[in-house]
Coordinates of C-alpha atoms in Angstrom, one line a residue:
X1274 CA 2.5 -10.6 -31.4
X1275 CA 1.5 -8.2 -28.5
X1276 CA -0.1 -10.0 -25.5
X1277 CA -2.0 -7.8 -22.4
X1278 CA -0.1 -7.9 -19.7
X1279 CA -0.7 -10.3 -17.0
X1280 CA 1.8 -11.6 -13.7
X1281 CA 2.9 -14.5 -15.9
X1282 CA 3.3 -12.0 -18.8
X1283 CA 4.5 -8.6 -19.0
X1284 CA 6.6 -6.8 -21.8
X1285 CA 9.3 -4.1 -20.8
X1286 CA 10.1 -0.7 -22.5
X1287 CA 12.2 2.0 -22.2
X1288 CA 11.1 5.7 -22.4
X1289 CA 13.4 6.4 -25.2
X1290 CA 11.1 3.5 -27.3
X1291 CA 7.7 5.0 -26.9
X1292 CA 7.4 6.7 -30.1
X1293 CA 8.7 3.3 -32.1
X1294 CA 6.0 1.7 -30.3
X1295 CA 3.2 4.0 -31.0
X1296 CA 4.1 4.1 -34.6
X1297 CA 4.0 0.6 -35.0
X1298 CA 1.0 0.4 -33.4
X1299 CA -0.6 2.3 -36.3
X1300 CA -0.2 5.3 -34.2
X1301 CA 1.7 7.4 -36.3
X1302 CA -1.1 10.5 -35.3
X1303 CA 0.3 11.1 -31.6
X1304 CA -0.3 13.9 -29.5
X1305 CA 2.7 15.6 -30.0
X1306 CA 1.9 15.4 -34.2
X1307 CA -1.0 16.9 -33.7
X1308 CA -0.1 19.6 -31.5
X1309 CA 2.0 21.9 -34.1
X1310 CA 3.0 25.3 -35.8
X1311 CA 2.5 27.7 -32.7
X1312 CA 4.5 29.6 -30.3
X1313 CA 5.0 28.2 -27.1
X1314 CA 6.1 29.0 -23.7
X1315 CA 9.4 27.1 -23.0
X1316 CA 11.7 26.3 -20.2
X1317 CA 14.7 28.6 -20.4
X1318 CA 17.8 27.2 -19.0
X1319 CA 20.4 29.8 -17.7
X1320 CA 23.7 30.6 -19.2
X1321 CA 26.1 27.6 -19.4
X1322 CA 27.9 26.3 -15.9
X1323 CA 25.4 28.6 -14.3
X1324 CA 24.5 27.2 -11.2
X1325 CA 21.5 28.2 -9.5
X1326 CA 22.1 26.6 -6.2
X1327 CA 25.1 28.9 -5.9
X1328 CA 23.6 32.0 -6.8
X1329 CA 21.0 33.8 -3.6
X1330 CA 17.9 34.6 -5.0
X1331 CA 18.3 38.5 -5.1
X1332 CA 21.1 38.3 -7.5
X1333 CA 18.1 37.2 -10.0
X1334 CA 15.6 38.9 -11.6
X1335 CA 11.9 38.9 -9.9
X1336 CA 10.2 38.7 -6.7
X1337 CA 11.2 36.0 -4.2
X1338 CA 9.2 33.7 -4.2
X1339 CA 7.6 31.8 -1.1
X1340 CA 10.1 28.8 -0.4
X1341 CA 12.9 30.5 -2.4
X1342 CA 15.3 30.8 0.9
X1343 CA 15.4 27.4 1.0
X1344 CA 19.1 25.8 -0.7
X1345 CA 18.8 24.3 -3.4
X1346 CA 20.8 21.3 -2.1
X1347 CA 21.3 18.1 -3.9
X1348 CA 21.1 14.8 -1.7
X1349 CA 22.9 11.8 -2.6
X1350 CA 23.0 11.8 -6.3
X1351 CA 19.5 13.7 -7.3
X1352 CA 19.8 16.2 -9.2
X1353 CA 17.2 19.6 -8.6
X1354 CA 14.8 19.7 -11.7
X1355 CA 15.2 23.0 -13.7
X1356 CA 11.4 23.5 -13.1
X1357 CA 12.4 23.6 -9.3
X1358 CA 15.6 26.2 -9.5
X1359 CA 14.8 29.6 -8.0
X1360 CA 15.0 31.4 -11.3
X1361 CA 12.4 29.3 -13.1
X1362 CA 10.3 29.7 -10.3
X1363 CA 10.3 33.4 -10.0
X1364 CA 9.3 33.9 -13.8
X1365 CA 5.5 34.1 -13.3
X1366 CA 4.7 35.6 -9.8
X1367 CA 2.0 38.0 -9.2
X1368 CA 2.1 40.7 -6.4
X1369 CA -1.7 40.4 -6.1
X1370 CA -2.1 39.1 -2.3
X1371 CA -5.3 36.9 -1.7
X1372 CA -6.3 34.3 0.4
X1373 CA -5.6 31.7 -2.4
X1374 CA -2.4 33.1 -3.2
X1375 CA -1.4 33.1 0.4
X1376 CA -2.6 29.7 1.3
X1377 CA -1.1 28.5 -2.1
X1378 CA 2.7 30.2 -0.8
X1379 CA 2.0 28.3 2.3
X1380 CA 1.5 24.8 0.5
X1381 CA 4.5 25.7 -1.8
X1382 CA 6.3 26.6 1.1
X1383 CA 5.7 23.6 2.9
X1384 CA 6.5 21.0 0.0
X1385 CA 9.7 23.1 -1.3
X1386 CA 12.1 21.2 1.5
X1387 CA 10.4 17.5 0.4
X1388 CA 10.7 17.8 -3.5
X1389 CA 14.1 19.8 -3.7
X1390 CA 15.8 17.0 -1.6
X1391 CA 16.3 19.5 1.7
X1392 CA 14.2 17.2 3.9
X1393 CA 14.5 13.5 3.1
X1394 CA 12.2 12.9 6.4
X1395 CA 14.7 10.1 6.8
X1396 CA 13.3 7.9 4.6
X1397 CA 15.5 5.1 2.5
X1398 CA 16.1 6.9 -0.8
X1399 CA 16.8 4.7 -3.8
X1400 CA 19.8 5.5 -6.4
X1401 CA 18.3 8.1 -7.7
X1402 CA 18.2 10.1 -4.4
X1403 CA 14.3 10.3 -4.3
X1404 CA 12.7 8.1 -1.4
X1405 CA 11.8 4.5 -2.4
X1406 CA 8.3 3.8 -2.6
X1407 CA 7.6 1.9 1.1
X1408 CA 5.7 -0.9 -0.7
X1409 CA 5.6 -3.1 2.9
X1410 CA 4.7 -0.5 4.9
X1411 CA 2.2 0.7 2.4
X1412 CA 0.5 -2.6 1.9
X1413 CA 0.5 -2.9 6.1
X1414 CA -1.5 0.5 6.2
X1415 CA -4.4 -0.8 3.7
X1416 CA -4.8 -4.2 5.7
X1417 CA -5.5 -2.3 8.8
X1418 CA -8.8 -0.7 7.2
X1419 CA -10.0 -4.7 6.4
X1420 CA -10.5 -5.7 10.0
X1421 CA -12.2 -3.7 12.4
X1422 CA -12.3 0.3 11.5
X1423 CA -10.7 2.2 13.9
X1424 CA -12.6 4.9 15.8
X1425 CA -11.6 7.9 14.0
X1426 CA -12.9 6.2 10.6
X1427 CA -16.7 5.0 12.7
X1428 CA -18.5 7.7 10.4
X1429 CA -17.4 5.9 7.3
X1430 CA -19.1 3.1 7.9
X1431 CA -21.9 4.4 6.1
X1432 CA -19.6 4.4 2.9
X1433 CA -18.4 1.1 3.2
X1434 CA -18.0 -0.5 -0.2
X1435 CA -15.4 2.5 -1.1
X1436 CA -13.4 1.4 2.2
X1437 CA -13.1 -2.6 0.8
X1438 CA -12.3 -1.1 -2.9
X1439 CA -9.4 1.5 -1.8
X1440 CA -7.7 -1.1 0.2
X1441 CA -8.1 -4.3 -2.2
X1442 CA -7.5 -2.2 -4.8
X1443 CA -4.4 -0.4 -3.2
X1444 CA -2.9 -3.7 -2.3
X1445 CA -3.1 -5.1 -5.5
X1446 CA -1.3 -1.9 -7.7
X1447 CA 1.4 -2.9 -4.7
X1448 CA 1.6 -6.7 -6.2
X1449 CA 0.4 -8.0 -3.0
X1450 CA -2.3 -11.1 -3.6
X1451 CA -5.9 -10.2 -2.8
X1452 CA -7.3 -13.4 -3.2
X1453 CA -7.5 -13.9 0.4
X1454 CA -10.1 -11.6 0.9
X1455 CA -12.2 -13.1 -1.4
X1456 CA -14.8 -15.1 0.8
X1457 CA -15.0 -12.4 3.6
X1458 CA -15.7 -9.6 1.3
X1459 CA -18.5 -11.3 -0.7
X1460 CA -20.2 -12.5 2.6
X1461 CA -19.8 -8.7 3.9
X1462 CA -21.6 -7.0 0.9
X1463 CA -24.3 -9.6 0.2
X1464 CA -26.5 -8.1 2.9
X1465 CA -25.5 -4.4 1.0
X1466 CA -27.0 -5.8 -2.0
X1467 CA -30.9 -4.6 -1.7
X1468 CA -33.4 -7.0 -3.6
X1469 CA -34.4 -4.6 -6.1
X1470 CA -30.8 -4.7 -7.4
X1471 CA -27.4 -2.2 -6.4
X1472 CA -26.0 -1.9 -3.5
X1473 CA -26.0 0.8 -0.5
X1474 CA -23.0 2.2 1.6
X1475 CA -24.3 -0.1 4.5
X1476 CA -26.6 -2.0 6.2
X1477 CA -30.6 -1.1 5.1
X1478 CA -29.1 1.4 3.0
X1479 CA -30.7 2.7 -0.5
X1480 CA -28.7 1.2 -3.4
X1481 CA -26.0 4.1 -4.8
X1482 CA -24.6 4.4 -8.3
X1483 CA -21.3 5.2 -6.1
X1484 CA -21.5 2.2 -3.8
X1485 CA -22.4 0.0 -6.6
X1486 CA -19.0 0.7 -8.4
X1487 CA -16.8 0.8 -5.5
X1488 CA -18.4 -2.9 -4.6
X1489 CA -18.0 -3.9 -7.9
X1490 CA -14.6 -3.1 -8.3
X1491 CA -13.7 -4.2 -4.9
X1492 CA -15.5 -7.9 -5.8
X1493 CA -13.3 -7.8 -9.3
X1494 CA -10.5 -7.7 -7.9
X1495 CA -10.7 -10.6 -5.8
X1496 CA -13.1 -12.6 -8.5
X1497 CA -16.5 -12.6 -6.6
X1498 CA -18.3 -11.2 -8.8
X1499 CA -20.9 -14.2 -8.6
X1500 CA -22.6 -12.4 -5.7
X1501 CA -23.9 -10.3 -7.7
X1502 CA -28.0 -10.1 -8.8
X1503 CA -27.4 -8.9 -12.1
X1504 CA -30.6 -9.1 -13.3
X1505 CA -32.0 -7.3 -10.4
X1506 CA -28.4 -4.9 -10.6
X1507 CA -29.9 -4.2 -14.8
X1508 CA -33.6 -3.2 -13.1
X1509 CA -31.9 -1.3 -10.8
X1510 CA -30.2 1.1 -13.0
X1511 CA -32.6 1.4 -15.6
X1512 CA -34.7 2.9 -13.1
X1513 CA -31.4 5.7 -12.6
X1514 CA -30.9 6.3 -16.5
X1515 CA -32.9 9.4 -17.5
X1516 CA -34.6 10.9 -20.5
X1517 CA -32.0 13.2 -21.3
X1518 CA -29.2 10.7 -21.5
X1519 CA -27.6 10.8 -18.0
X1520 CA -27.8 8.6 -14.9
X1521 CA -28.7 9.8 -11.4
X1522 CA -27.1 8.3 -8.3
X1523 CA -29.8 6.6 -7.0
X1524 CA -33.3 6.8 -7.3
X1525 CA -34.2 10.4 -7.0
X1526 CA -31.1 11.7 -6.6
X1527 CA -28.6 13.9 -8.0
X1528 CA -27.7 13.5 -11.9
X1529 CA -24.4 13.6 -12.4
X1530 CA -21.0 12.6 -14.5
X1531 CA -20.6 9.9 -11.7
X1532 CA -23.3 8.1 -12.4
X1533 CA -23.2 7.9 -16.0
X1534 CA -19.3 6.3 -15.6
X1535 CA -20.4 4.1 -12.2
X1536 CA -23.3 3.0 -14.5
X1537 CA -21.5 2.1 -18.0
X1538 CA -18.8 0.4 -15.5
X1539 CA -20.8 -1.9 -13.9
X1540 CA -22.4 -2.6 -17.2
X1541 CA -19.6 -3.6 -19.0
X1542 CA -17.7 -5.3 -16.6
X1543 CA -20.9 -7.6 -15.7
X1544 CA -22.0 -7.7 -19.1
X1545 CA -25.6 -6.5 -18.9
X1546 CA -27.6 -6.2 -21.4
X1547 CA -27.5 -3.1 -23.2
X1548 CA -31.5 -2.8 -23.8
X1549 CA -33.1 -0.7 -21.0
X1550 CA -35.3 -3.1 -19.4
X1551 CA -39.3 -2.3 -20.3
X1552 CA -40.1 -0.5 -16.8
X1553 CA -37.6 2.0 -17.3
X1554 CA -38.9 5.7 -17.2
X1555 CA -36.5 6.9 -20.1
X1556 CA -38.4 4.4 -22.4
X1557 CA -41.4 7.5 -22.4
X1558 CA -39.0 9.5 -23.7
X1559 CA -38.2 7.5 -27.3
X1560 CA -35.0 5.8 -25.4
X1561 CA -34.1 2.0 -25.9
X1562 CA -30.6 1.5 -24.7
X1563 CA -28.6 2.8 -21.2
X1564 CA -26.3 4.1 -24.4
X1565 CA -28.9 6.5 -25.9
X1566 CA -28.1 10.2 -25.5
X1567 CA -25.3 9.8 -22.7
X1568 CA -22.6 10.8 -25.0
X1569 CA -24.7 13.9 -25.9
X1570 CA -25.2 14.4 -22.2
X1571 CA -21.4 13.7 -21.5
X1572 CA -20.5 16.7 -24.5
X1573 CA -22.9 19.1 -22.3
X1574 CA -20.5 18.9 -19.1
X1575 CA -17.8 20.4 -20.5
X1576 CA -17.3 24.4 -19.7
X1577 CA -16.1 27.8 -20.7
X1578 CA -12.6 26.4 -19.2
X1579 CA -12.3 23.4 -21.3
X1580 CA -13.0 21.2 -18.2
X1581 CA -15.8 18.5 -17.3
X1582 CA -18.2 19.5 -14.6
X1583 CA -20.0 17.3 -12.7
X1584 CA -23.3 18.4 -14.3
X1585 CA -24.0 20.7 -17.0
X1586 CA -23.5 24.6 -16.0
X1587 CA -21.2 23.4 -12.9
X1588 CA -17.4 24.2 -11.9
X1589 CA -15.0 22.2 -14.0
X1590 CA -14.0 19.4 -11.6
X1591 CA -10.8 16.8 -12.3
X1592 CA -12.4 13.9 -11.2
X1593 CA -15.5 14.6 -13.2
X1594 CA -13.0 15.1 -16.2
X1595 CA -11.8 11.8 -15.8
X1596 CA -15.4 9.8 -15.5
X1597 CA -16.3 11.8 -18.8
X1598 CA -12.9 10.4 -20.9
X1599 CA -13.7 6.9 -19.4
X1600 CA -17.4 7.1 -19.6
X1601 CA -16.8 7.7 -23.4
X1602 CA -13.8 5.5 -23.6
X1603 CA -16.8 2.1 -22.9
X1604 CA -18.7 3.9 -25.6
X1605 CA -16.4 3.3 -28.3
X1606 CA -12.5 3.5 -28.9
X1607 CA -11.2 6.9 -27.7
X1608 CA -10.3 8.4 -30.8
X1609 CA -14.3 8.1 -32.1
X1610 CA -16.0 8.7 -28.8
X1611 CA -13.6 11.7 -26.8
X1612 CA -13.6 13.9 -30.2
X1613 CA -16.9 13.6 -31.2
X1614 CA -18.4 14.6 -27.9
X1615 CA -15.6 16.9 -26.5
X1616 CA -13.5 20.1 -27.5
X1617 CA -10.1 18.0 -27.2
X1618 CA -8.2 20.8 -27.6
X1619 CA -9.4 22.5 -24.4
X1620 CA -9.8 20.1 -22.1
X1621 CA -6.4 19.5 -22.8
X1622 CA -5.0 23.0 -21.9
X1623 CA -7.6 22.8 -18.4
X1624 CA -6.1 19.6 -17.9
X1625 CA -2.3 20.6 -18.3
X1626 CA -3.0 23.5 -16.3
X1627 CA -3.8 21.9 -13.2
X1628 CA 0.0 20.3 -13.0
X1629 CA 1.2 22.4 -10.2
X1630 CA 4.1 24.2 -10.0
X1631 CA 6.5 23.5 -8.2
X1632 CA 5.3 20.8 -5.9
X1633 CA 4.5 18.8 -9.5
X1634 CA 1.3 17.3 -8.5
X1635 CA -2.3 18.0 -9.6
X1636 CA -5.0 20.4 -8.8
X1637 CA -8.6 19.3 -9.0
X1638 CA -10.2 22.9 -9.7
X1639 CA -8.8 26.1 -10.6
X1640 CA -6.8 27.7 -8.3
X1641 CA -7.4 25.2 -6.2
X1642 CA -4.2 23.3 -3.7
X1643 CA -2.3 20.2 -4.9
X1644 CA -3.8 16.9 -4.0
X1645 CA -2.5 13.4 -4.2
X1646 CA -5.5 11.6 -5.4
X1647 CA -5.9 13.9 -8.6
X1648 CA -2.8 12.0 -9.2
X1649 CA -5.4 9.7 -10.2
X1650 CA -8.2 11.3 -11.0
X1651 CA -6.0 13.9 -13.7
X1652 CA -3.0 12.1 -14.6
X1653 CA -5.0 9.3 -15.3
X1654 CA -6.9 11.3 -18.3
X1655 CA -3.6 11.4 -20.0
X1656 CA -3.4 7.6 -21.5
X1657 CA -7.5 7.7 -23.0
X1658 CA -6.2 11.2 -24.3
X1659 CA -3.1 9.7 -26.2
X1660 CA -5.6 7.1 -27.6
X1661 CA -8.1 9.5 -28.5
X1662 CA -5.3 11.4 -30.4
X1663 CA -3.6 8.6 -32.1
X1664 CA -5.7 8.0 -34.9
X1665 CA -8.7 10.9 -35.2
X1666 CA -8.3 12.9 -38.1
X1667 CA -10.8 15.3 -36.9
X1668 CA -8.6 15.7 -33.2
X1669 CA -5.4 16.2 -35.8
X1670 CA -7.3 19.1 -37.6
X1671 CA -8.3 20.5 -34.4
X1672 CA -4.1 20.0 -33.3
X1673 CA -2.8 21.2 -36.5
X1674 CA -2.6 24.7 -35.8
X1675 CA -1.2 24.6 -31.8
X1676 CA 1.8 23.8 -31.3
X1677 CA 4.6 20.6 -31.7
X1678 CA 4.6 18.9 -28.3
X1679 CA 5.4 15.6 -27.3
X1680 CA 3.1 14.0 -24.5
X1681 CA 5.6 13.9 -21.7
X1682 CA 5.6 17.8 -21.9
X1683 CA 2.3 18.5 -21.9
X1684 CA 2.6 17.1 -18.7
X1685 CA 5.5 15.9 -16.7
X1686 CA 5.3 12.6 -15.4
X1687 CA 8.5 12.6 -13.4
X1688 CA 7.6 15.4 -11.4
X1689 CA 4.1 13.9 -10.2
X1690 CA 6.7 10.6 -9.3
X1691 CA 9.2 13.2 -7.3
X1692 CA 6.0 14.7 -5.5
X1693 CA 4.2 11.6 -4.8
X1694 CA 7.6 9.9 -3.1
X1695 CA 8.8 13.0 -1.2
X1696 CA 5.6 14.6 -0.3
X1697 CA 2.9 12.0 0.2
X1698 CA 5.1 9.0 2.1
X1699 CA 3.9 9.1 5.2
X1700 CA 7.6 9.1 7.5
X1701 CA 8.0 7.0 10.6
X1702 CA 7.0 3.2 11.0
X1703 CA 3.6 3.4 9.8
X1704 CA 2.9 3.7 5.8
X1705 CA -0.1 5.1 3.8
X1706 CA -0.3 8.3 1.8
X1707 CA -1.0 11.3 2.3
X1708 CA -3.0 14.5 0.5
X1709 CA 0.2 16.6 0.9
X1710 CA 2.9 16.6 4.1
X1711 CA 0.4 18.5 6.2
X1712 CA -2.2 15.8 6.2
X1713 CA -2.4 12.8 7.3
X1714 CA -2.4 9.6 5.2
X1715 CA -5.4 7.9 4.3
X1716 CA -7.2 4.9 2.0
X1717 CA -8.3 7.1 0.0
X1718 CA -5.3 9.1 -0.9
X1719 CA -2.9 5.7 -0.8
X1720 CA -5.0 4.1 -3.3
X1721 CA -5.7 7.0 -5.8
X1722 CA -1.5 8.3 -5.1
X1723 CA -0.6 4.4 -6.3
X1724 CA -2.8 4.6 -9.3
X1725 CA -1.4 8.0 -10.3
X1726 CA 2.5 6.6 -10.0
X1727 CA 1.1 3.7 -12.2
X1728 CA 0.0 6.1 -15.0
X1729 CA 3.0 8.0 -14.4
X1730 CA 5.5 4.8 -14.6
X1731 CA 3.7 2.6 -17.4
X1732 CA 2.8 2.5 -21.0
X1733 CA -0.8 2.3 -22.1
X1734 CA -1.6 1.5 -25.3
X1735 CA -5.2 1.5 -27.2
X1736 CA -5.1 -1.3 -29.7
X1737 CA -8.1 -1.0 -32.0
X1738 CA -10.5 -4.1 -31.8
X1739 CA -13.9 -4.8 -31.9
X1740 CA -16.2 -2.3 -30.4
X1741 CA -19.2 -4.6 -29.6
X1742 CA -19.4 -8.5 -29.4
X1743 CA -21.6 -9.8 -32.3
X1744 CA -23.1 -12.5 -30.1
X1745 CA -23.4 -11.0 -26.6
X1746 CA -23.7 -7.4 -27.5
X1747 CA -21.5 -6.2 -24.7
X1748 CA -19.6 -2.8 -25.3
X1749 CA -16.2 -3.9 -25.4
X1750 CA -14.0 -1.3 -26.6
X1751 CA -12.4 -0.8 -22.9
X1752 CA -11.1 -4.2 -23.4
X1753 CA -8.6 -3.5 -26.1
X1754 CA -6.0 -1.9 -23.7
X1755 CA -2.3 -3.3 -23.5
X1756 CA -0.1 -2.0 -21.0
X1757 CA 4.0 -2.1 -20.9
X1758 CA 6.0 -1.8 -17.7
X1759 CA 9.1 0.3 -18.0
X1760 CA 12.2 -1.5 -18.1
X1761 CA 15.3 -0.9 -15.6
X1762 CA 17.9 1.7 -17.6
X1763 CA 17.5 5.0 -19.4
X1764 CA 13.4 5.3 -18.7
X1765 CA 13.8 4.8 -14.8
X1766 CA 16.9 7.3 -14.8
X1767 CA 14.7 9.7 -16.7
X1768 CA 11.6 9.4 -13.7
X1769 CA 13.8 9.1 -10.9
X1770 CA 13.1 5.6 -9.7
X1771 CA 14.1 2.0 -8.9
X1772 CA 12.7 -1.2 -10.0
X1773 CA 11.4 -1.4 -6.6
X1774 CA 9.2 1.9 -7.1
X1775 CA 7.6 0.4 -10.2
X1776 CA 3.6 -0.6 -9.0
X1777 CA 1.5 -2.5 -10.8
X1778 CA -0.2 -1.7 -14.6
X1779 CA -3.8 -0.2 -13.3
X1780 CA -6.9 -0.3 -15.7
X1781 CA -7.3 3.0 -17.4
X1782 CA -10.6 2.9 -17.4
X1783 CA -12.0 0.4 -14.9
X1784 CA -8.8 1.6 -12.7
X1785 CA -8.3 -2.4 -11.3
X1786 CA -5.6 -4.4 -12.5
X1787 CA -5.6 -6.1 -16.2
X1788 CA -5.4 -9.4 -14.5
X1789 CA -8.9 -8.9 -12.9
X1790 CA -10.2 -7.1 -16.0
X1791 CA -9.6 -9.8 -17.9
X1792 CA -10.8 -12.4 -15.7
X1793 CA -14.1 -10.7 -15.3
X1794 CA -14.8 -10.0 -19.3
X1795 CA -14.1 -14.0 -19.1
X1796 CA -16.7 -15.1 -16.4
X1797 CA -19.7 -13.1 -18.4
X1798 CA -18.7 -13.4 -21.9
X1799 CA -21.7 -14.7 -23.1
X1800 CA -24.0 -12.6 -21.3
X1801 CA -27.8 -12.8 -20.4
X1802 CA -29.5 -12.8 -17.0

């Protein structure tokens, strides 16, 4: 009998058991079954006992590419990914000189020493040769942003709520108990919370979809959540919830993809009630429930790339990609609510396409730079997608003529691990993580760069459940998540860490721990104001 996982209970598997446990999970339809019967591009591997590292790159074919004169060198016992040798590397280059071309050369450039092994920055590497994840150090950083802000971070005290989220959140992916923070952190947000329900980024602020989330979250993971005016939080955003489906940010702000996944977050995890309440603006337009029309409105976001925008007729954006798959993942399990409302099949390709090459993190836009926190924001989409494929006969249509993939290579997990321990680590005595080794580390970027090693390490599992509770009518189809920490052997060989690298099983949709998921779904299970 599968059990979520809690800190008192926690199931291991190995990478080389995934596929056993998705088929006896009734998931027989996985991604890589339903993507099938096409030509695809392939790594090609060089002639037998070729070695690359040997070899100087003008004995190969194709234009040097940016980094290239750096030695392939192999520290301790890490071994230099194929996707990293010089030949793989110079099979796609383009002559074509641009700004974005030469700034993306530079950022190549600059992470080619970190993720290749060249430059350790002298940090501890685990067996494996990659450096350890620098868990105390880490956990250090994110307790300094809970006392007083230093100077440099006096601007963000206007944004508040996302400061106590990043670093409570942070800490607890890191294992570290939270619950200390529990009575400071509901006394600092009660005078956030503004009478007519939500909560701003600060003192006499107006409430924010945005700061609403971020406080919830924050007050979730430290079960707080009694703070909260949720009556006056339900008022609140029936006055954001519009006519066409969507939500707006605040009161006559910006509509956006934000704001329908802040909203449906707050109202599941507080267990609202689903009926808009009678004030409500979108009630003139025939609307009843915060649910009305918002998958409709979700479907409209997507563009001519296959990506989500943050509005419709806007720049695909991965964060905004990410909000639509868990905005639709509360709606209703994945594998009804991501098809119906989303052409799978592209977002799929934008998706994999913004795995970058050959730092191995993630892009946000197109031809945009690698950035640690879309660690996060797109490898987080993967797990909702791998439920939404599992058992939708119309996604396996769509698949059926693509190609025959397996998951792990439609992106590579290990190589967002290798970037986000070489890279992102800050070096020296103080932790934190960083956007990429030419910035400097931040909440932010730690929080979002743990989450993204947690989707990269774990198994997430949908297993199908109810959708909606009979008696409360709370949406509850983002409860019926199981996750499955890796277990020492074959799976951490394969990804290049230690035990002591493994974080935490994040939410995939509420992006918290299960523990505090399920301790909140507990507190307001039988809903009402």
């Amino acid at each position: 009998m599968r059990s979520r996982i809690s800190h008192r209970r926690r199931r291991n598997i190995s990478f080389p058991q995934r596929r056993s446990m998705a088929a006896q999970n009734n998931q027989e339809h996985t991604l890589g079954n339903l993507l099938r019967e096409k030509a695809r591009i392939v790594e090609i591997d060089g002639e037998e006992g070729f070695d690359y590292a040997e070899h100087d790159t003008n004995e190969l074919n194709g234009v040097p590419f940016p980094g290239s004169h750096l030695k392939q060198t192999v520290t301790g016992v890490s071994i230099v990914p194929h996707y990293l040798q010089t030949a793989t590397r110079n099979l796609v280059h383009d002559d074509l000189q641009t700004v974005t071309s030469e700034t993306q050369a530079k950022t190549t450039a600059e992470c080619l020493p970190y993720v290749t092994g060249k430059d350790t920055q002298g940090l501890a590497l685990n067996s494996h040769g990659l450096p350890h994840l620098r868990r105390k150090a880490h956990a250090e950083y994110l307790r300094g942003f809970l006392g007083e802000l230093p100077a440099g971070y006096a601007a963000m005290d206007a944004s508040r709520p996302w400061l106590f989220y990043w670093c409570i959140a942070g800490l607890s992916f890191l294992g570290e108990d939270v619950s200390e923070y529990r009575e400071r952190l509901m006394e600092t947000v009660r005078p956030l919370q503004n009478a007519s329900g939500g909560f701003g980024g600060g003192h006499g602020q107006f409430s924010h979809c945005a700061c609403s989330y971020a406080t919830i979250l924050a007050l979730t993971a430290v079960e707080g959540l009694e703070v909260v005016d949720r009556k006056a939080m339900w008022h609140w955003l029936g006055q954001v919830k519009q006519a066409d489906g969507g939500f707006r940010m605040a009161v006559g702000a910006e509509e956006d993809i934000r704001g329908a996944y802040c909203a449906m977050t707050i109202i599941t995890l507080l267990n609202l009630p689903l009926e808009l309440p009678p004030e409500a603006h979108a009630r003139g337009a025939g609307l009843q429930t915060f649910t009305d029309r918002l998958g409709e409105w979700v479907g409209r976001c997507q563009t001519f790339e296959g990506g989500i925008a943050g509005a419709p007729t806007n720049e695909a954006h991965g964060a905004y990609a990410f909000c639509a798959l868990a905005c639709l993942s509360i709606l209703d399990t994945p594998h009804v609510s991501i098809p119906r409302y989303l052409d799978t099949q592209a977002l799929v390709r934008w998706l994999a396409s913004m795995q970058t090459v050959a730092e191995g993190g993630f892009a946000g836009r197109t031809n945009k730079l690698v950035d640690a926190c879309y660690s996060h924001w797109v490898g987080g989409c993967w797990s909702l997608l791998q439920a939404a494929f599992s058992q939708s006969s119309a996604t396996r249509d769509d698949f059926a003529a693509v190609t025959e993939l397996e998951p792990s290579e439609l992106w590579n997990p290990a190589a967002l691990i290798r970037y986000l321990l070489t890279c992102c680590q800050q070096p020296g005595k103080k932790g934190g993580m960083r956007d990429k080794p030419s910035a400097r580390p931040d909440a932010y970027h730690t929080c979002y760069s743990l989450s993204g090693l947690s989707a990269a390490q774990n198994l997430y599992i949908y297993e199908n459940g109810i959708t909606v509770d009979a008696e409360s009518g709370r949406l509850t189809a983002a409860f019926n998540w199981l996750a499955q920490r890796l277990s020492p052997g074959k799976a951490m060989q394969e990804l290049g860490i230690d035990e002591h690298d493994v974080v935490e099983c994040v939410h995939p949709v509420f992006v918290v721990t299960f523990d505090a998921v399920m301790r909140a779904k507990e507190q307001f299970a039988k809903g009402g104001l």
